[in-house]
Amino acid sequence: PISDPKLGMLIPTIYGPGGLIVDSLAVLPDGSTHAAHFDSAFQEEFTQFNVALATQLLTIPFPSPASGYTYTFDESLGVFTRSTQSFGPILTERAETIGKGKVTFGFAYQRFRFDSIEGVPLSSVPAVFTHDDFELGGGRGDIVNTVNNIEADFSRFIAFFTYGITDHLDVSAAVPIVDASLRVTSSTQIVRVGTASNPAIHFFGDGQGGLGDTREFPASGSASGLGDVLLRLQGTAPRSGPTRLAFLADVRFPTGDEEDLLGSGAWGVKPLVVLSWELGRFSPHLNVGYQWNGESVLGGNIATGEKADMPDQFLYAGGADVGVHKNLTLVVDLIGQKVVDAPRLVRQTFTAADGNTYDQVGFERGSYYVNDLAVGAKVRAGGSLLLDVSVLIRLDDAGLRASC
């Protein structure tokens, strides 16, 4: 196989530029031999895996750039004082701003190893290839049954800062550096529906004159670089007792190389409404928003450069942070999103000419929900330094999912 150096092209080119070709010693009427071409929706449709991957990366929440210490101005003392007893959430938002003239810096590391898509293990994705004009029968009735192992590992290092323009308005930015690794291995086997008596009609050559019914096609690659940069404005409404209301607007810039799966390749805009309450050490919060995404080759056809819209998401989250100690905050959140009109993998069955059935997959468009439980802690390590740790626990199997 000839693999493109870009990660987004590993699956479309895993069998080479001509697709899956099986050798043959069968003699044609003109005295020549031929190489049999086997077609499958897998090689074309499974480029939708890129859409699923990019969509999932879009839904992975950034650490909150404005959480931590927040301040209000105490007019009686003439100084800024901490406005909350907890350090705030980690992967969701609270309504407080950090205070006029205040600056916070943060760094985060996130790692994800994807292991299933719509409940189908990525280690064993089935696909069936049929011969050209298979409906004519005879030797064309042969199929190539494949099991495909996809290993997708992604990590990102994020630097972010927040500046308090006024007591009620913050500006934040997040700059991710992404490391992506993708490995695909397709294990193929010729199923002799129409050529059981003549194994020389269809075979995989070993390059030394040997004939075989099985072959593995591997492809792998990795890439590192700048991801999609995020810019945010957050404004708070006038305070009403313990209740705080804020409005956020995120703009995502397509600065990551989408062909190497480092970014989405699409502009994005996300308005978000945040409600939070200050109830002593206990601070619940709710987030509701919508992510609009623009066009990208990942949503269209990466091989031809055709662009199409990336799926939008309706976002929701709710949870609480608890200041169990002046130097320790525990955080728990339900984080969810509805992915709108996106490619979804579906299980299918192929029936060969001899009546035997084989598992395979396809894609159809539809909306689905993705829900995770986030559990974490924030520890004051001295001065103004906070250390955060958080784990995402998946609550369902919809979409592309990570084990860790």
Tab-separated table of C-alpha atoms in Angstrom:
chain	number	residue	atom	x	y	z
A	1	PRO	CA	0.000	0.000	0.000
A	2	ILE	CA	0.967	3.587	-0.577
A	3	SER	CA	0.054	5.801	2.345
A	4	ASP	CA	-0.303	9.552	2.193
A	5	PRO	CA	1.845	11.308	4.815
A	6	LYS	CA	-1.216	13.171	6.094
A	7	LEU	CA	-3.089	11.390	8.882
A	8	GLY	CA	-6.465	12.160	7.359
A	9	MET	CA	-5.515	10.110	4.291
A	10	LEU	CA	-4.397	6.916	6.049
A	11	ILE	CA	-7.732	5.131	5.716
A	12	PRO	CA	-8.575	6.263	2.143
A	13	THR	CA	-5.166	5.086	0.865
A	14	ILE	CA	-4.482	2.048	3.043
A	15	TYR	CA	-4.835	-0.330	0.039
A	16	GLY	CA	-3.008	1.997	-2.321
A	17	PRO	CA	-4.292	4.545	-4.851
A	18	GLY	CA	-6.263	1.940	-6.820
A	19	GLY	CA	-8.142	0.469	-3.907
A	20	LEU	CA	-8.063	-3.225	-3.023
A	21	ILE	CA	-6.513	-5.166	-5.939
A	22	VAL	CA	-6.401	-8.967	-5.886
A	23	ASP	CA	-4.125	-10.743	-8.367
A	24	SER	CA	-5.446	-13.357	-10.793
A	25	LEU	CA	-3.972	-15.868	-13.232
A	26	ALA	CA	-7.270	-16.348	-15.007
A	27	VAL	CA	-6.910	-15.983	-18.773
A	28	LEU	CA	-9.187	-13.498	-20.471
A	29	PRO	CA	-10.627	-14.080	-24.004
A	30	ASP	CA	-7.859	-11.950	-25.497
A	31	GLY	CA	-5.236	-14.183	-23.866
A	32	SER	CA	-4.276	-11.723	-21.102
A	33	THR	CA	-4.605	-12.037	-17.378
A	34	HIS	CA	-6.212	-9.476	-15.084
A	35	ALA	CA	-6.064	-8.034	-11.610
A	36	ALA	CA	-9.428	-8.161	-9.907
A	37	HIS	CA	-10.643	-4.974	-8.267
A	38	PHE	CA	-12.782	-5.359	-5.163
A	39	ASP	CA	-15.022	-2.492	-4.079
A	40	SER	CA	-16.393	-1.615	-0.666
A	41	ALA	CA	-18.138	1.316	0.885
A	42	PHE	CA	-15.611	0.932	3.693
A	43	GLN	CA	-12.711	2.648	1.972
A	44	GLU	CA	-14.815	5.599	0.821
A	45	GLU	CA	-17.334	5.863	3.628
A	46	PHE	CA	-14.888	5.251	6.433
A	47	THR	CA	-13.301	8.574	5.634
A	48	GLN	CA	-16.297	9.605	7.747
A	49	PHE	CA	-14.152	8.362	10.626
A	50	ASN	CA	-12.231	11.616	10.151
A	51	VAL	CA	-15.468	13.544	10.695
A	52	ALA	CA	-16.245	11.495	13.797
A	53	LEU	CA	-12.735	12.067	15.113
A	54	ALA	CA	-12.760	15.805	14.445
A	55	THR	CA	-16.257	16.110	15.941
A	56	GLN	CA	-15.191	14.295	19.090
A	57	LEU	CA	-12.116	16.503	19.438
A	58	LEU	CA	-14.398	19.537	19.136
A	59	THR	CA	-16.596	18.268	21.970
A	60	ILE	CA	-13.724	17.560	24.387
A	61	PRO	CA	-13.926	20.512	26.795
A	62	PHE	CA	-10.975	22.789	27.371
A	63	PRO	CA	-10.058	23.444	31.004
A	64	SER	CA	-11.872	26.529	32.196
A	65	PRO	CA	-9.482	29.469	31.613
A	66	ALA	CA	-11.205	31.641	34.221
A	67	SER	CA	-11.538	29.208	37.108
A	68	GLY	CA	-9.378	29.560	40.174
A	69	TYR	CA	-9.163	32.722	42.246
A	70	THR	CA	-11.864	35.320	41.628
A	71	TYR	CA	-11.958	38.754	43.214
A	72	THR	CA	-14.353	41.552	44.049
A	73	PHE	CA	-13.494	45.042	45.205
A	74	ASP	CA	-14.192	45.626	48.914
A	75	GLU	CA	-15.032	49.329	49.067
A	76	SER	CA	-14.844	49.394	52.871
A	77	LEU	CA	-11.268	48.126	52.830
A	78	GLY	CA	-10.264	49.556	49.466
A	79	VAL	CA	-8.774	46.232	48.301
A	80	PHE	CA	-9.691	43.222	46.193
A	81	THR	CA	-10.794	40.165	48.163
A	82	ARG	CA	-11.548	36.607	47.075
A	83	SER	CA	-15.187	36.381	46.073
A	84	THR	CA	-15.619	32.590	46.371
A	85	GLN	CA	-14.541	29.962	48.893
A	86	SER	CA	-13.964	27.292	46.249
A	87	PHE	CA	-11.559	27.368	43.319
A	88	GLY	CA	-14.293	26.753	40.770
A	89	PRO	CA	-14.894	24.010	38.184
A	90	ILE	CA	-12.269	22.452	35.925
A	91	LEU	CA	-13.963	21.552	32.621
A	92	THR	CA	-17.094	23.690	32.940
A	93	GLU	CA	-17.696	27.359	33.737
A	94	ARG	CA	-18.916	29.504	36.615
A	95	ALA	CA	-20.289	33.019	36.289
A	96	GLU	CA	-17.664	34.926	38.284
A	97	THR	CA	-15.050	37.065	36.588
A	98	ILE	CA	-11.529	37.413	38.020
A	99	GLY	CA	-11.608	41.177	38.744
A	100	LYS	CA	-10.452	44.316	36.964
A	101	GLY	CA	-6.760	44.308	36.132
A	102	LYS	CA	-6.231	40.753	37.367
A	103	VAL	CA	-4.375	38.231	35.213
A	104	THR	CA	-4.294	34.442	35.430
A	105	PHE	CA	-2.114	31.998	33.511
A	106	GLY	CA	-2.594	28.285	33.243
A	107	PHE	CA	-1.263	25.167	31.569
A	108	ALA	CA	-3.051	21.885	31.022
A	109	TYR	CA	-2.350	18.483	29.528
A	110	GLN	CA	-5.073	16.200	28.158
A	111	ARG	CA	-4.700	12.703	26.698
A	112	PHE	CA	-7.252	10.530	24.903
A	113	ARG	CA	-7.045	7.021	23.471
A	114	PHE	CA	-10.097	6.297	21.348
A	115	ASP	CA	-11.255	2.687	21.444
A	116	SER	CA	-14.810	2.466	20.082
A	117	ILE	CA	-17.235	4.088	17.688
A	118	GLU	CA	-20.964	3.610	18.255
A	119	GLY	CA	-20.099	0.701	20.530
A	120	VAL	CA	-18.028	-1.081	17.849
A	121	PRO	CA	-14.458	-1.723	19.098
A	122	LEU	CA	-11.915	0.077	16.934
A	123	SER	CA	-9.753	-3.025	17.270
A	124	SER	CA	-12.161	-5.038	15.088
A	125	VAL	CA	-14.156	-2.965	12.590
A	126	PRO	CA	-15.589	-5.353	9.944
A	127	ALA	CA	-15.914	-4.575	6.223
A	128	VAL	CA	-16.769	-6.685	3.169
A	129	PHE	CA	-15.375	-6.071	-0.330
A	130	THR	CA	-17.205	-7.393	-3.389
A	131	HIS	CA	-15.805	-8.044	-6.876
A	132	ASP	CA	-16.573	-5.736	-9.781
A	133	ASP	CA	-19.863	-6.853	-11.344
A	134	PHE	CA	-20.333	-9.431	-8.574
A	135	GLU	CA	-23.990	-9.787	-9.547
A	136	LEU	CA	-22.878	-11.675	-12.713
A	137	GLY	CA	-21.902	-14.634	-10.523
A	138	GLY	CA	-19.218	-17.202	-11.187
A	139	GLY	CA	-15.768	-16.251	-9.931
A	140	ARG	CA	-17.070	-12.743	-9.382
A	141	GLY	CA	-19.001	-14.117	-6.428
A	142	ASP	CA	-15.824	-14.151	-4.339
A	143	ILE	CA	-15.623	-11.593	-1.529
A	144	VAL	CA	-12.795	-10.215	0.566
A	145	ASN	CA	-13.697	-10.188	4.249
A	146	THR	CA	-11.694	-7.733	6.351
A	147	VAL	CA	-11.214	-6.887	10.011
A	148	ASN	CA	-9.720	-3.453	10.592
A	149	ASN	CA	-7.805	-2.348	13.666
A	150	ILE	CA	-7.668	1.417	14.221
A	151	GLU	CA	-5.516	2.905	16.969
A	152	ALA	CA	-6.064	6.633	17.544
A	153	ASP	CA	-4.151	8.452	20.278
A	154	PHE	CA	-4.368	12.194	20.822
A	155	SER	CA	-2.916	14.485	23.439
A	156	ARG	CA	-2.765	18.243	23.756
A	157	PHE	CA	-0.884	20.732	25.856
A	158	ILE	CA	-2.894	23.911	26.405
A	159	ALA	CA	-1.631	27.294	27.532
A	160	PHE	CA	-4.323	29.793	28.520
A	161	PHE	CA	-4.622	33.178	30.141
A	162	THR	CA	-7.406	35.447	31.362
A	163	TYR	CA	-7.362	39.204	31.860
A	164	GLY	CA	-9.992	41.182	33.751
A	165	ILE	CA	-10.875	44.170	31.547
A	166	THR	CA	-13.399	45.377	34.104
A	167	ASP	CA	-14.964	43.873	37.215
A	168	HIS	CA	-17.636	42.396	34.957
A	169	LEU	CA	-15.771	41.574	31.744
A	170	ASP	CA	-12.930	39.102	31.113
A	171	VAL	CA	-11.046	38.172	27.980
A	172	SER	CA	-9.391	34.753	27.698
A	173	ALA	CA	-7.351	32.840	25.157
A	174	ALA	CA	-6.337	29.180	24.908
A	175	VAL	CA	-3.546	27.942	22.651
A	176	PRO	CA	-3.271	24.138	22.229
A	177	ILE	CA	-0.318	22.140	20.942
A	178	VAL	CA	-1.631	18.813	19.658
A	179	ASP	CA	0.128	15.471	19.238
A	180	ALA	CA	-1.760	12.961	17.076
A	181	SER	CA	-1.006	9.351	16.267
A	182	LEU	CA	-3.023	7.058	13.997
A	183	ARG	CA	-2.330	3.443	13.096
A	184	VAL	CA	-4.533	1.302	10.831
A	185	THR	CA	-4.130	-2.392	10.051
A	186	SER	CA	-6.523	-4.172	7.690
A	187	SER	CA	-6.463	-7.987	7.914
A	188	THR	CA	-8.000	-9.362	4.710
A	189	GLN	CA	-9.141	-12.822	3.646
A	190	ILE	CA	-10.460	-14.007	0.278
A	191	VAL	CA	-13.686	-15.982	0.754
A	192	ARG	CA	-14.006	-18.307	-2.226
A	193	VAL	CA	-17.696	-18.228	-2.999
A	194	GLY	CA	-17.171	-18.797	-6.738
A	195	THR	CA	-13.578	-20.016	-7.097
A	196	ALA	CA	-13.243	-22.833	-4.582
A	197	SER	CA	-11.897	-25.182	-7.260
A	198	ASN	CA	-9.278	-22.774	-8.585
A	199	PRO	CA	-7.304	-20.720	-6.032
A	200	ALA	CA	-5.258	-19.171	-8.863
A	201	ILE	CA	-8.185	-17.061	-10.051
A	202	HIS	CA	-8.019	-14.703	-7.067
A	203	PHE	CA	-5.075	-14.502	-4.689
A	204	PHE	CA	-2.679	-12.261	-2.827
A	205	GLY	CA	0.845	-12.566	-4.175
A	206	ASP	CA	3.745	-12.676	-1.756
A	207	GLY	CA	6.178	-11.173	-4.270
A	208	GLN	CA	8.025	-14.493	-4.609
A	209	GLY	CA	5.551	-16.428	-6.716
A	210	GLY	CA	3.514	-17.720	-3.796
A	211	LEU	CA	-0.277	-17.527	-3.690
A	212	GLY	CA	-2.280	-16.772	-0.560
A	213	ASP	CA	-5.792	-16.066	0.630
A	214	THR	CA	-4.809	-13.630	3.381
A	215	ARG	CA	-2.821	-10.433	3.665
A	216	GLU	CA	-2.344	-7.542	6.071
A	217	PHE	CA	-2.312	-3.906	4.935
A	218	PRO	CA	-0.734	-1.594	7.543
A	219	ALA	CA	-0.498	2.189	7.606
A	220	SER	CA	0.534	4.551	10.384
A	221	GLY	CA	1.590	8.116	11.003
A	222	SER	CA	1.875	10.857	13.580
A	223	ALA	CA	1.820	14.629	13.616
A	224	SER	CA	2.382	17.439	16.097
A	225	GLY	CA	1.704	21.122	15.951
A	226	LEU	CA	-0.565	24.021	16.742
A	227	GLY	CA	-4.221	23.168	17.244
A	228	ASP	CA	-7.265	25.425	16.960
A	229	VAL	CA	-6.814	28.604	19.023
A	230	LEU	CA	-9.740	29.753	21.176
A	231	LEU	CA	-10.633	33.339	22.107
A	232	ARG	CA	-13.300	34.136	24.727
A	233	LEU	CA	-15.204	37.084	26.144
A	234	GLN	CA	-17.117	36.625	29.389
A	235	GLY	CA	-19.435	39.202	30.913
A	236	THR	CA	-21.434	39.012	34.139
A	237	ALA	CA	-24.851	40.467	34.838
A	238	PRO	CA	-25.484	42.512	38.005
A	239	ARG	CA	-25.350	40.327	41.081
A	240	SER	CA	-28.579	39.086	42.643
A	241	GLY	CA	-27.910	37.621	46.084
A	242	PRO	CA	-25.999	34.323	45.783
A	243	THR	CA	-26.997	33.935	42.120
A	244	ARG	CA	-24.610	34.920	39.367
A	245	LEU	CA	-25.384	35.067	35.641
A	246	ALA	CA	-22.790	35.296	32.879
A	247	PHE	CA	-22.716	35.257	29.108
A	248	LEU	CA	-19.739	33.830	27.240
A	249	ALA	CA	-18.787	33.931	23.585
A	250	ASP	CA	-16.039	31.674	22.227
A	251	VAL	CA	-14.502	32.027	18.795
A	252	ARG	CA	-12.434	29.112	17.489
A	253	PHE	CA	-9.839	29.855	14.825
A	254	PRO	CA	-8.949	27.078	12.313
A	255	THR	CA	-5.232	27.313	13.042
A	256	GLY	CA	-4.653	23.548	13.303
A	257	ASP	CA	-3.782	21.458	10.239
A	258	GLU	CA	-7.004	19.563	9.594
A	259	GLU	CA	-5.385	17.208	7.063
A	260	ASP	CA	-3.147	15.956	9.876
A	261	LEU	CA	-6.112	15.903	12.290
A	262	LEU	CA	-4.556	18.593	14.477
A	263	GLY	CA	-7.547	20.914	14.084
A	264	SER	CA	-11.069	21.048	12.740
A	265	GLY	CA	-10.302	23.158	9.676
A	266	ALA	CA	-13.444	25.185	10.419
A	267	TRP	CA	-14.284	28.417	12.180
A	268	GLY	CA	-16.469	27.987	15.226
A	269	VAL	CA	-18.623	30.266	17.377
A	270	LYS	CA	-20.040	29.212	20.739
A	271	PRO	CA	-22.324	31.397	22.853
A	272	LEU	CA	-22.809	30.054	26.375
A	273	VAL	CA	-25.072	31.011	29.270
A	274	VAL	CA	-23.714	30.296	32.757
A	275	LEU	CA	-25.595	30.272	36.056
A	276	SER	CA	-23.781	29.727	39.322
A	277	TRP	CA	-24.566	30.107	42.987
A	278	GLU	CA	-22.378	30.943	45.983
A	279	LEU	CA	-23.701	28.894	48.890
A	280	GLY	CA	-20.757	29.003	51.231
A	281	ARG	CA	-18.331	26.252	50.365
A	282	PHE	CA	-20.832	24.655	47.976
A	283	SER	CA	-21.053	26.264	44.517
A	284	PRO	CA	-23.346	24.640	41.954
A	285	HIS	CA	-23.310	25.770	38.320
A	286	LEU	CA	-25.192	25.219	35.055
A	287	ASN	CA	-23.960	25.784	31.476
A	288	VAL	CA	-26.053	25.831	28.290
A	289	GLY	CA	-24.710	26.758	24.868
A	290	TYR	CA	-24.549	26.025	21.162
A	291	GLN	CA	-21.504	25.446	18.968
A	292	TRP	CA	-21.775	26.588	15.347
A	293	ASN	CA	-19.115	25.131	13.059
A	294	GLY	CA	-18.130	26.162	9.571
A	295	GLU	CA	-16.952	24.175	6.562
A	296	SER	CA	-13.928	21.882	6.454
A	297	VAL	CA	-12.504	19.198	4.189
A	298	LEU	CA	-12.965	16.836	7.152
A	299	GLY	CA	-16.697	17.349	6.776
A	300	GLY	CA	-16.494	16.919	3.009
A	301	ASN	CA	-13.897	14.950	1.082
A	302	ILE	CA	-10.302	15.255	2.217
A	303	ALA	CA	-9.064	13.446	-0.904
A	304	THR	CA	-10.581	15.973	-3.326
A	305	GLY	CA	-10.473	19.047	-1.098
A	306	GLU	CA	-14.259	19.421	-1.159
A	307	LYS	CA	-15.544	21.207	1.952
A	308	ALA	CA	-18.772	20.699	3.893
A	309	ASP	CA	-20.171	21.823	7.240
A	310	MET	CA	-18.838	20.192	10.374
A	311	PRO	CA	-21.634	19.037	12.720
A	312	ASP	CA	-22.946	21.595	15.213
A	313	GLN	CA	-23.408	20.771	18.902
A	314	PHE	CA	-25.935	21.716	21.543
A	315	LEU	CA	-23.971	21.836	24.807
A	316	TYR	CA	-25.122	21.394	28.405
A	317	ALA	CA	-23.389	20.805	31.712
A	318	GLY	CA	-24.224	20.885	35.384
A	319	GLY	CA	-22.388	20.182	38.578
A	320	ALA	CA	-20.815	21.656	41.656
A	321	ASP	CA	-17.475	22.499	43.202
A	322	VAL	CA	-17.032	22.185	46.941
A	323	GLY	CA	-14.350	23.968	48.943
A	324	VAL	CA	-13.694	21.198	51.446
A	325	HIS	CA	-10.626	23.107	52.695
A	326	LYS	CA	-9.160	26.517	52.011
A	327	ASN	CA	-6.545	24.750	49.894
A	328	LEU	CA	-8.689	22.001	48.339
A	329	THR	CA	-11.745	22.021	46.085
A	330	LEU	CA	-13.524	18.906	44.804
A	331	VAL	CA	-15.419	19.086	41.519
A	332	VAL	CA	-18.046	16.898	39.863
A	333	ASP	CA	-19.868	17.632	36.606
A	334	LEU	CA	-22.164	16.020	34.079
A	335	ILE	CA	-20.960	17.213	30.674
A	336	GLY	CA	-23.075	16.500	27.613
A	337	GLN	CA	-23.744	17.539	24.076
A	338	LYS	CA	-26.134	16.732	21.284
A	339	VAL	CA	-24.182	16.337	18.045
A	340	VAL	CA	-26.463	17.521	15.239
A	341	ASP	CA	-26.757	15.730	11.881
A	342	ALA	CA	-23.426	13.914	11.959
A	343	PRO	CA	-22.189	10.696	10.304
A	344	ARG	CA	-22.995	7.677	12.468
A	345	LEU	CA	-21.550	4.210	12.098
A	346	VAL	CA	-24.178	1.464	11.797
A	347	ARG	CA	-23.756	-2.308	11.947
A	348	GLN	CA	-24.807	-4.139	8.804
A	349	THR	CA	-24.858	-7.683	7.453
A	350	PHE	CA	-23.724	-8.751	3.970
A	351	THR	CA	-25.155	-11.905	2.424
A	352	ALA	CA	-22.874	-13.622	-0.094
A	353	ALA	CA	-24.066	-15.583	-3.137
A	354	ASP	CA	-23.767	-18.853	-1.207
A	355	GLY	CA	-26.121	-17.589	1.504
A	356	ASN	CA	-23.479	-17.060	4.203
A	357	THR	CA	-23.582	-13.760	6.070
A	358	TYR	CA	-20.747	-11.475	7.169
A	359	ASP	CA	-20.608	-8.487	9.480
A	360	GLN	CA	-19.810	-5.093	8.028
A	361	VAL	CA	-20.363	-1.430	8.836
A	362	GLY	CA	-21.659	1.630	7.048
A	363	PHE	CA	-22.483	5.235	7.830
A	364	GLU	CA	-25.719	7.175	7.961
A	365	ARG	CA	-26.434	10.699	9.134
A	366	GLY	CA	-28.246	11.430	12.379
A	367	SER	CA	-28.079	13.266	15.681
A	368	TYR	CA	-26.913	11.714	18.932
A	369	TYR	CA	-26.072	12.556	22.544
A	370	VAL	CA	-22.679	12.184	24.215
A	371	ASN	CA	-22.510	12.310	28.024
A	372	ASP	CA	-19.539	12.153	30.382
A	373	LEU	CA	-19.041	12.426	34.114
A	374	ALA	CA	-16.088	14.622	35.095
A	375	VAL	CA	-14.576	14.169	38.547
A	376	GLY	CA	-11.622	16.196	39.749
A	377	ALA	CA	-9.827	18.170	42.411
A	378	LYS	CA	-8.043	21.531	42.647
A	379	VAL	CA	-5.236	21.928	45.151
A	380	ARG	CA	-3.531	25.121	46.192
A	381	ALA	CA	0.170	24.317	45.958
A	382	GLY	CA	1.417	27.581	47.429
A	383	GLY	CA	0.879	31.256	46.753
A	384	SER	CA	-1.360	31.670	43.726
A	385	LEU	CA	-0.455	28.295	42.204
A	386	LEU	CA	-3.267	25.792	41.686
A	387	LEU	CA	-2.868	22.177	40.597
A	388	ASP	CA	-5.871	20.530	38.916
A	389	VAL	CA	-6.585	16.923	38.010
A	390	SER	CA	-9.721	15.650	36.295
A	391	VAL	CA	-10.947	12.370	34.813
A	392	LEU	CA	-13.690	11.992	32.202
A	393	ILE	CA	-15.857	8.888	32.637
A	394	ARG	CA	-18.017	8.059	29.637
A	395	LEU	CA	-21.669	7.336	30.316
A	396	ASP	CA	-22.680	6.062	26.860
A	397	ASP	CA	-21.227	4.674	23.629
A	398	ALA	CA	-22.576	7.124	21.037
A	399	GLY	CA	-20.054	8.590	18.618
A	400	LEU	CA	-16.316	8.054	18.846
A	401	ARG	CA	-15.334	7.333	22.429
A	402	ALA	CA	-12.124	7.242	24.419
A	403	SER	CA	-11.190	4.756	27.106
A	404	CYS	CA	-8.909	7.252	28.825
